[in-house]
XYZ file of C-alpha atoms in Angstrom:
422
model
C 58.165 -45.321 64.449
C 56.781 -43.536 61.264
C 53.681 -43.578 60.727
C 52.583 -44.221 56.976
C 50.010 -41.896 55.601
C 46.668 -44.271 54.402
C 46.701 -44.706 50.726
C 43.362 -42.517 49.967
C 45.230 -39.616 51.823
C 48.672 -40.274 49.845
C 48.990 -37.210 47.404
C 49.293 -39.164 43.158
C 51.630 -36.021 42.054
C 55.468 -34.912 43.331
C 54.935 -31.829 45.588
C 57.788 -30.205 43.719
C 55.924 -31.325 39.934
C 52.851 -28.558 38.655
C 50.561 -29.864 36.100
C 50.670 -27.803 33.342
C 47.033 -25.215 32.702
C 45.777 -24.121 29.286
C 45.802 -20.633 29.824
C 43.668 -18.508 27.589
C 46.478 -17.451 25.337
C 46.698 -21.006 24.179
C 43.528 -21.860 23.746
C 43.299 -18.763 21.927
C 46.111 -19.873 19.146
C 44.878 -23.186 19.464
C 41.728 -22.202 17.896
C 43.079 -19.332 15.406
C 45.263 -22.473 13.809
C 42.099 -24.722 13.328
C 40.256 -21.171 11.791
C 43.457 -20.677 9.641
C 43.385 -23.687 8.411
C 40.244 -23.903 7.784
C 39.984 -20.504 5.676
C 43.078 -21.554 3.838
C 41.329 -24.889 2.603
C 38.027 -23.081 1.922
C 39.441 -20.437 0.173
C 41.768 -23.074 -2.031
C 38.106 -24.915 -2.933
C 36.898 -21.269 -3.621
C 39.635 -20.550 -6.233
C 39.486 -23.956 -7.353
C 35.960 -23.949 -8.196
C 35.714 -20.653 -9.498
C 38.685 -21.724 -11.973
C 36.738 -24.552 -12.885
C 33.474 -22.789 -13.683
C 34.804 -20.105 -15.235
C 37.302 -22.025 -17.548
C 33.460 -25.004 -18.297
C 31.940 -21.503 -18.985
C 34.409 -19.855 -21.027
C 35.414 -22.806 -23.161
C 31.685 -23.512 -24.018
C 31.078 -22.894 -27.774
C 34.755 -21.353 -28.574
C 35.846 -21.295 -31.942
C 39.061 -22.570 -34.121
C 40.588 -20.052 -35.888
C 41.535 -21.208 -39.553
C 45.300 -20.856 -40.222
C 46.140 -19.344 -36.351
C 49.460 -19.785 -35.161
C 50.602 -22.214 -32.834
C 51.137 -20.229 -29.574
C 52.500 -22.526 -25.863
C 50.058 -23.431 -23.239
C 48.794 -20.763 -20.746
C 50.370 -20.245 -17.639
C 50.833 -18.094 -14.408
C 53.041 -15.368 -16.206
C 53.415 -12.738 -18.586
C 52.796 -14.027 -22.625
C 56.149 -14.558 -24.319
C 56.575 -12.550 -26.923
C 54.232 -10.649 -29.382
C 50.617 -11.492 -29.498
C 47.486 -9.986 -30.902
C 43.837 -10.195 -30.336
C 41.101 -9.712 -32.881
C 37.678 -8.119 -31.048
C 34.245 -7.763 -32.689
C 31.350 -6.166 -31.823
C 28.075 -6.986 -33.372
C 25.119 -5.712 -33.573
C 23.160 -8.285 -31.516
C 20.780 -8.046 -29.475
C 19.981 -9.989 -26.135
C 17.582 -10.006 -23.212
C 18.704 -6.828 -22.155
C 19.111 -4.717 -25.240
C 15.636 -6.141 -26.533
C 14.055 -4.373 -23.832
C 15.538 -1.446 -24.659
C 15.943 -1.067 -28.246
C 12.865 -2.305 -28.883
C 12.049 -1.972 -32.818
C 15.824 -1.725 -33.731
C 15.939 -5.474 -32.761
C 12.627 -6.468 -33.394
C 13.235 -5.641 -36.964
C 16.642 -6.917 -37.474
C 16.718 -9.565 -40.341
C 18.324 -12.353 -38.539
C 21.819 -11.415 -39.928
C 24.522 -10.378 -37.084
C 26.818 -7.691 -38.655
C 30.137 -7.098 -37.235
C 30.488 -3.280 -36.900
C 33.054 -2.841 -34.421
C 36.307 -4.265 -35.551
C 39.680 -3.919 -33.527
C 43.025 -5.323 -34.131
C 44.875 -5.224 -30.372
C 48.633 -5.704 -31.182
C 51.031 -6.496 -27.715
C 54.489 -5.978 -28.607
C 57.590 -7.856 -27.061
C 59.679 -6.582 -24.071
C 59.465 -3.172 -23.656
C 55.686 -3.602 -23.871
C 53.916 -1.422 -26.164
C 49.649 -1.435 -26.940
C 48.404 -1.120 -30.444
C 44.911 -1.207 -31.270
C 43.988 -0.484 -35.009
C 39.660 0.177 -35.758
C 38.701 -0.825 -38.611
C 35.698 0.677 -40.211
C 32.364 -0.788 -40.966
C 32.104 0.700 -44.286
C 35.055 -0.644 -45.344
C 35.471 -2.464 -48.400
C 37.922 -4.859 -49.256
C 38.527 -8.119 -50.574
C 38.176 -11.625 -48.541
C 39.243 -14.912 -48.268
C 38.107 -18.482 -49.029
C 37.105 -19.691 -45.334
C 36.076 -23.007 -43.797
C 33.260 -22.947 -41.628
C 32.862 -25.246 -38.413
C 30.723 -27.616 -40.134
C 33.134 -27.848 -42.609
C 31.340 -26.453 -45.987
C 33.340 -23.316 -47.806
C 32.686 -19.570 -48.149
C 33.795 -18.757 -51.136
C 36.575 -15.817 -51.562
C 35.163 -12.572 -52.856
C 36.406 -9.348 -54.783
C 35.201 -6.613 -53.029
C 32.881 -7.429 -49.750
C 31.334 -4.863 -46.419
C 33.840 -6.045 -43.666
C 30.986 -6.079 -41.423
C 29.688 -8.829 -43.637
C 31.996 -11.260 -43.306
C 30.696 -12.466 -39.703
C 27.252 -13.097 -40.833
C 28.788 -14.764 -44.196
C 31.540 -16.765 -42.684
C 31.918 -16.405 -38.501
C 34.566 -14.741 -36.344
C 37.331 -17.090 -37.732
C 37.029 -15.104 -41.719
C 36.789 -11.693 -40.093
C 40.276 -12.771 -38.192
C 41.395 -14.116 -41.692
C 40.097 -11.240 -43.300
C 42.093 -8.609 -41.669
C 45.171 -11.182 -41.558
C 45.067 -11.169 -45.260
C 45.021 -7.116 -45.107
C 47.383 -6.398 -42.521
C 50.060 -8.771 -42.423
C 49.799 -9.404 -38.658
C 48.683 -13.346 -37.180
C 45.956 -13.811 -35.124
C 46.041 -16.725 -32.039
C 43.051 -15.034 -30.281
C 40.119 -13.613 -31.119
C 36.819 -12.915 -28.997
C 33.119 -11.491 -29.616
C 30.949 -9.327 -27.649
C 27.484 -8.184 -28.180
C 25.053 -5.222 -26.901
C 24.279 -6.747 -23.392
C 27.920 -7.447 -23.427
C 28.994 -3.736 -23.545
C 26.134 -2.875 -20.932
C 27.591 -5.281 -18.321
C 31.182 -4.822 -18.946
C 30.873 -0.689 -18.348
C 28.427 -1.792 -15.378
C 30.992 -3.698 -13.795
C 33.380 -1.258 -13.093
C 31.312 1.323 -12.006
C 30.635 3.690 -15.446
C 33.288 5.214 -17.506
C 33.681 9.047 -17.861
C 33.864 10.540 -21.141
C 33.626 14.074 -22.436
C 31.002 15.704 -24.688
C 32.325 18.568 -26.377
C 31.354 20.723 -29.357
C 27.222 21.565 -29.099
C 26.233 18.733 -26.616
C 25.092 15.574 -28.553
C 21.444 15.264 -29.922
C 21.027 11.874 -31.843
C 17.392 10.666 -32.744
C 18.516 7.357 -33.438
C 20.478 6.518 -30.752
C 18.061 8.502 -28.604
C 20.782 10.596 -27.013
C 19.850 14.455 -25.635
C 23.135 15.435 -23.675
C 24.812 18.528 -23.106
C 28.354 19.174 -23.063
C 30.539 19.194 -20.470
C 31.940 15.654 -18.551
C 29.345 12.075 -18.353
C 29.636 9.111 -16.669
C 28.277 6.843 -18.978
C 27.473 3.084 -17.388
C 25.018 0.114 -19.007
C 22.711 1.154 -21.731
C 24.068 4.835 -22.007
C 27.293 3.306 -22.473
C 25.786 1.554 -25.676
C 24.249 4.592 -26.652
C 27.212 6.860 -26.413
C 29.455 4.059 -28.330
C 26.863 3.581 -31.222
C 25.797 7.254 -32.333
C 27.054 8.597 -35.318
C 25.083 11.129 -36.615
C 25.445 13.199 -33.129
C 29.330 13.475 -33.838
C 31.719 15.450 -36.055
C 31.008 14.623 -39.941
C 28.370 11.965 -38.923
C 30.411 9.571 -40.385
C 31.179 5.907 -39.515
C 35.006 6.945 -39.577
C 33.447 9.886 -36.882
C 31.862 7.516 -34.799
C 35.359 5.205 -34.700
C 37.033 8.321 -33.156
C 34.340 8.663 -30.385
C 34.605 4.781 -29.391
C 38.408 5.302 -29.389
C 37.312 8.334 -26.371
C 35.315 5.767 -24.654
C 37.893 3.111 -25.038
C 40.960 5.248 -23.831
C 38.802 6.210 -20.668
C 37.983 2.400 -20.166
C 41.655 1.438 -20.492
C 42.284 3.738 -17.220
C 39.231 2.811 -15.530
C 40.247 -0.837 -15.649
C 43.536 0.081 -14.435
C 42.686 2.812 -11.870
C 43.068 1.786 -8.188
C 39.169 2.063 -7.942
C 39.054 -1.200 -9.502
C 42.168 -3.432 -8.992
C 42.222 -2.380 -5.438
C 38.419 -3.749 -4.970
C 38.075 -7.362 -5.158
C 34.699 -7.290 -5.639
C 35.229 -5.563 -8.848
C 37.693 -7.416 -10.112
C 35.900 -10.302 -9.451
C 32.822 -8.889 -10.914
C 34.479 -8.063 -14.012
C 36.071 -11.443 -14.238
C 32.577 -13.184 -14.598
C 30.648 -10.554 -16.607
C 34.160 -10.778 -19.511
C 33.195 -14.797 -19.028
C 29.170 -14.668 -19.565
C 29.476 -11.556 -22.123
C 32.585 -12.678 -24.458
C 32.571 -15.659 -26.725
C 36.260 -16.630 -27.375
C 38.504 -18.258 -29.849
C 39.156 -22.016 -28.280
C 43.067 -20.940 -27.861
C 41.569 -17.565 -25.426
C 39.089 -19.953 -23.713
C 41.351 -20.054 -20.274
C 40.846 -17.877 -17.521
C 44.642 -18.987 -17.179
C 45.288 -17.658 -20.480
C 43.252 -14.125 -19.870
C 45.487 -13.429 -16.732
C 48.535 -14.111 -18.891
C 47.391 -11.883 -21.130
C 46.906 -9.124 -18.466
C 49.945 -9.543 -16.800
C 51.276 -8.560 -20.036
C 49.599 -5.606 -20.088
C 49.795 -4.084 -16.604
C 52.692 -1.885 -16.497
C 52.419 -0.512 -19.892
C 52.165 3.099 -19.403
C 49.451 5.052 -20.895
C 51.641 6.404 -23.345
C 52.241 3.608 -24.725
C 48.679 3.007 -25.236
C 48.102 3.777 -29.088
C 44.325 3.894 -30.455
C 44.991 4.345 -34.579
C 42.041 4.246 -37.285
C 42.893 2.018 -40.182
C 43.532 5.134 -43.226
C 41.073 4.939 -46.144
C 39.832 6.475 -49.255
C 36.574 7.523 -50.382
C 35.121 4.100 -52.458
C 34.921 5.741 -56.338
C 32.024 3.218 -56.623
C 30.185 4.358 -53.768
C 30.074 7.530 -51.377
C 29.148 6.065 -48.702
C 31.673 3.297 -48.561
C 35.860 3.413 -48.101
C 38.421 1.805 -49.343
C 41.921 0.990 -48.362
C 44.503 3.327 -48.206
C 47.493 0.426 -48.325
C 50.780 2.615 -48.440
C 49.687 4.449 -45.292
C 48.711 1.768 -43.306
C 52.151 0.157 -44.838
C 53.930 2.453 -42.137
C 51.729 0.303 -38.738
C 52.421 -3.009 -40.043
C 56.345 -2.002 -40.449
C 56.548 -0.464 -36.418
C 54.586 -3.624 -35.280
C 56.982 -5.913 -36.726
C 60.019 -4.051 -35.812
C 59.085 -3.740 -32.593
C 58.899 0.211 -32.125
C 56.618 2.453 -30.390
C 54.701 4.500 -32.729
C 54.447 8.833 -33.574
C 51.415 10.345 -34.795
C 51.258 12.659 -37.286
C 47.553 12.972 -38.431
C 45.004 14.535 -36.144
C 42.965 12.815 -33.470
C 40.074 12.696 -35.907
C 40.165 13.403 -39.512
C 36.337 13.523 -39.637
C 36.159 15.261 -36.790
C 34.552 13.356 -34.316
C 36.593 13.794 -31.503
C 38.759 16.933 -30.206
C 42.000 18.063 -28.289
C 41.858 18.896 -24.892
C 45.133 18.861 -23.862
C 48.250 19.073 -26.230
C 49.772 16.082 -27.723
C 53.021 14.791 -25.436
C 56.690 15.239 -26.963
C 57.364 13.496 -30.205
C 60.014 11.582 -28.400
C 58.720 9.568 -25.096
C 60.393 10.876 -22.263
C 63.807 9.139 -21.044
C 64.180 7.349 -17.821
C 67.206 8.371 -15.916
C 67.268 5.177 -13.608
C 66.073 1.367 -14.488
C 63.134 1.474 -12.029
C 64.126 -2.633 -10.996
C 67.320 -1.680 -9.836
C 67.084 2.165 -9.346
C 70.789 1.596 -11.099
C 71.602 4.580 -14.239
C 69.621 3.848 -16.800
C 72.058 2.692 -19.681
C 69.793 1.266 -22.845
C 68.771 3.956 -25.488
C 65.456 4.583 -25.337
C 63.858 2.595 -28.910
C 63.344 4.821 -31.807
C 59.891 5.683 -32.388
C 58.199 4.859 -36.293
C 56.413 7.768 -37.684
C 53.242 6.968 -38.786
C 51.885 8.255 -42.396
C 49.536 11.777 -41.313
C 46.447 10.008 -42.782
C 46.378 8.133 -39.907
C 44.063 9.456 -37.653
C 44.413 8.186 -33.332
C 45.351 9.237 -29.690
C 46.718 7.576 -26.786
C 45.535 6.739 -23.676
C 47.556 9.581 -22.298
C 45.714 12.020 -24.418
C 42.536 13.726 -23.769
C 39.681 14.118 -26.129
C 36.320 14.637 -25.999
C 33.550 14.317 -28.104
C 33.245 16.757 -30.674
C 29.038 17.080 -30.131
C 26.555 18.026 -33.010
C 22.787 18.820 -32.524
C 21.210 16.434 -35.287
C-alpha cells in the first residue's frame, strides 16, 4: 500500500521545473532601460524648452524689413540658394559698456549711430563667403523709408550712412545699401557694445596681431605692444573701435583692423575648441540670442542653424573680407564717397556666382599688414570629389577679378595690425 505524503509536506512545484532568479545582470539592464529612458525624455524637454525660449526671446521686438524678399520657412538643413545678411553695429551703450566707458556714454546725445556696417553675401552651391564693410564716413544718397509706426522718412541727396539708423531704423540702412549695391536683403540683425563684449567672451577671446609700433590710442585707452593678443570682452571692444592707433588713422584704417579681428573670429568659431565643447556652443547660442536684435524673418533659432549649416564647410579661402572702394568727398575731407565702377566688379561675381581675386592691397590706408603671402591667384584644384573619393571631373569655377581699389583679405590670410603710437 502507498502511502500518500500529507498535503502540507506535498512539494507546489515539478521537481524537474526551476523557477526562474533575477540575476544581477538583469536587474542591471532592467534599470539602465528605465535611466535611458528617462534621459532620453528629459533631454527631449531640454531641447524643447530651450527651442522655445530661445525662439520667445529671439522673436521679441524683431523688425520687418521694407521691400525684403520672400524667402521659404526655416528648417533642419542647409538655406537653398543665395542669401545675404545685413549686420550693424552701433554705438550703444548698455549696462556693461556704461561702466566702462564712462563719459563716452554719459555724454552721448541720445542718437544711436550705426558705424559698423557689413553686407555678408552666401553664394549658391559651391559655397562661397562675401562680406563687404562699408564705411562710416560714407556718403551717399538714401531712400524714402516707412517706419514701424507707419509715418515716412523722407529720401535724401547726400546723407552719413551711419545716420540712417538713428533717422530711419535697421530696415533703411538694409534699404540703403540695397539701393547702392544691387544685392536683396531677407535678414538683417543689430548688435551693440555689450553685444561684442559677450560674443568674444563666449568663445574664449580671439587672437589678433599687433604689428607696426605697438598700438597707443588715448581714446580708446589702448597701451599695447606688438607682437600676438588675445583680446576677450571689453579689450575686444577696444581693439575693434580704435582708429587713431592704426595705419592712416582713418575710418577706412580702422575697417581693415575689424576685418583682422573678424577673420580670426571666423576660425575661432569654427576651430575644434569650440564646436567640439558643448558648453560653448551652447554658450554662444544664448549670448547671439540676448546680444542680437534680428529682422522678424532671422528671428528662429531654426533659421540661425540653417544658416550655419550653410556655412560650415566653406573653406577659409573662400572666406572674402572686401572694403566697399571710395573717393575722397570734394565737399568734405573727412568724408568719402562712392567709387561705383569699382565696386561694379563685387556686385557682377555675386550675381554670377564666382569666387572672387584680389587685386588691391590688404589695406589701402594702411591699417593692416601682410604676414604671410597672398595664396595662388587660382584656388587650388581638387583631384578627387571628397563625397565619393571618385576623380574629380567639374572645372573648378572661374574666379572674377576684382577692380585693385578694392582693398580685403581672406580668412586664409594673415594680417596684423599695422600699430601707431598716437
Amino acid at each position: 500500500m502507498v502511502r500518500r505524503t500529507p498535503d502540507k509536506d506535498r512539494s507546489t512545484v515539478a521537481r524537474h521545473a526551476t523557477l526562474p532568479s533575477p540575476g544581477p545582470a538583469r536587474g542591471f539592464l532592467k534599470i539602465a532601460g528605465i535611466t535611458l529612458g528617462v534621459v532620453l525624455v528629459s533631454a527631449i524637454a531640454v531641447a524643447a524648452f530651450v527651442v522655445t525660449d530661445y525662439f520667445n526671446r529671439f522673436n521679441e521686438g524683431a523688425v520687418t524689413l521694407e521691400d525684403a524678399p520672400e524667402v521659404e520657412p526655416p528648417s533642419i538643413s542647409a538655406f537653398p540658394g543665395e542669401f545675404s545678411v545685413l549686420l550693424i553695429g552701433t554705438d550703444e551703450c548698455g549696462e556693461v559698456s556704461t561702466g566702462l566707458l564712462g563719459e563716452r556714454c554719459s555724454e552721448a546725445d541720445g542718437g544711436i549711430l550705426n558705424d559698423v556696417n557689413l553686407l555678408v553675401h552666401v553664394s549658391a552651391e559651391p559655397r562661397k563667403v562675401t562680406v563687404i564693410s562699408f564705411p562710416r564716413d560714407l556718403m551717399l544718397e538714401t531712400p524714402e523709408c516707412t517706419l514701424p509706426d507707419g509715418s515716412v522718412a523722407s529720401a535724401t541727396r547726400k546723407t552719413q550712412i551711419n545716420s540712417v539708423f538713428q533717422r530711419a531704423g535697421i530696415s533703411c540702412v538694409a534699404k540703403t545699401i540695397t539701393d547702392l549695391t544691387g544685392v536683396e536683403i531677407p535678414f538683417a540683425a543689430k548688435i551693440d557694445f555689450d553685444g561684442v563684449i559677450d560674443v568674444t567672451d563666449a568663445i574664449g577671446g580671439v587672437e589678433v596681431c599687433i604689428g607696426g609700433e605697438g598700438i597707443r590710442d588715448d581714446q580708446t585707452a589702448i597701451d599695447w605692444e606688438p607682437g600676438p593678443r588675445t583680446v576677450s570682452g571689453y579689450e575686444a571692444l577696444q581693439f575693434i573701435r580704435t582708429r587713431h592707433g592704426v595705419g592712416d588713422e582713418s575710418d577706412m584704417a580702422r575697417v581693415s583692423n575689424q576685418q583682422q579681428y573678424m577673420s580670426r573670429l571666423v576660425k575661432k568659431i569654427m576651430s575644434d575648441e569650440v564646436l567640439s565643447d558643448p558648453g560653448k556652443v551652447l554658450g554662444l547660442a544664448n549670448t547671439v540670442v540676448d546680444n542680437i536684435d534680428p529682422s522678424d524673418k532671422l528671428a528662429n533659432p531654426v533659421r540661425l542653424a540653417q544658416l550655419a549649416l550653410s556655412v560650415k564647410d566653406v573653406p577659409f579661402s573662400e572666406f572674402v573680407f572686401l572694403q566697399y572702394p571710395v573717393f575722397a568727398d570734394p565737399d568734405d575731407s573727412d568724408r568719402v564717397i562712392p567709387n561705383r565702377d569699382a565696386a561694379a566688379t563685387i556686385w557682377d561675381a555675386l550675381k554670377a556666382g564666382q569666387p572672387v581675386q584680389l587685386t588691391g592691397d590688404v589695406s589701402n590706408n594702411g591699417g593692416v599688414e601682410l604676414v604671410e603671402p597672398a595664396p595662388g591667384a587660382e584656388a587650388e584644384v581638387p583631384t578627387t570629389d571628397p563625397a565619393t573619393d571618385a576623380p574629380a571631373t567639374e572645372a573648378p569655377v572661374p574666379r572674377a577679378t576684382l577692380d585693385s581699389a578694392i582693398s580685403g583679405q581672406t580668412a586664409e590670410q594673415e594680417t596684423c595690425a599695422n600699430g601707431r603710437q598716437r
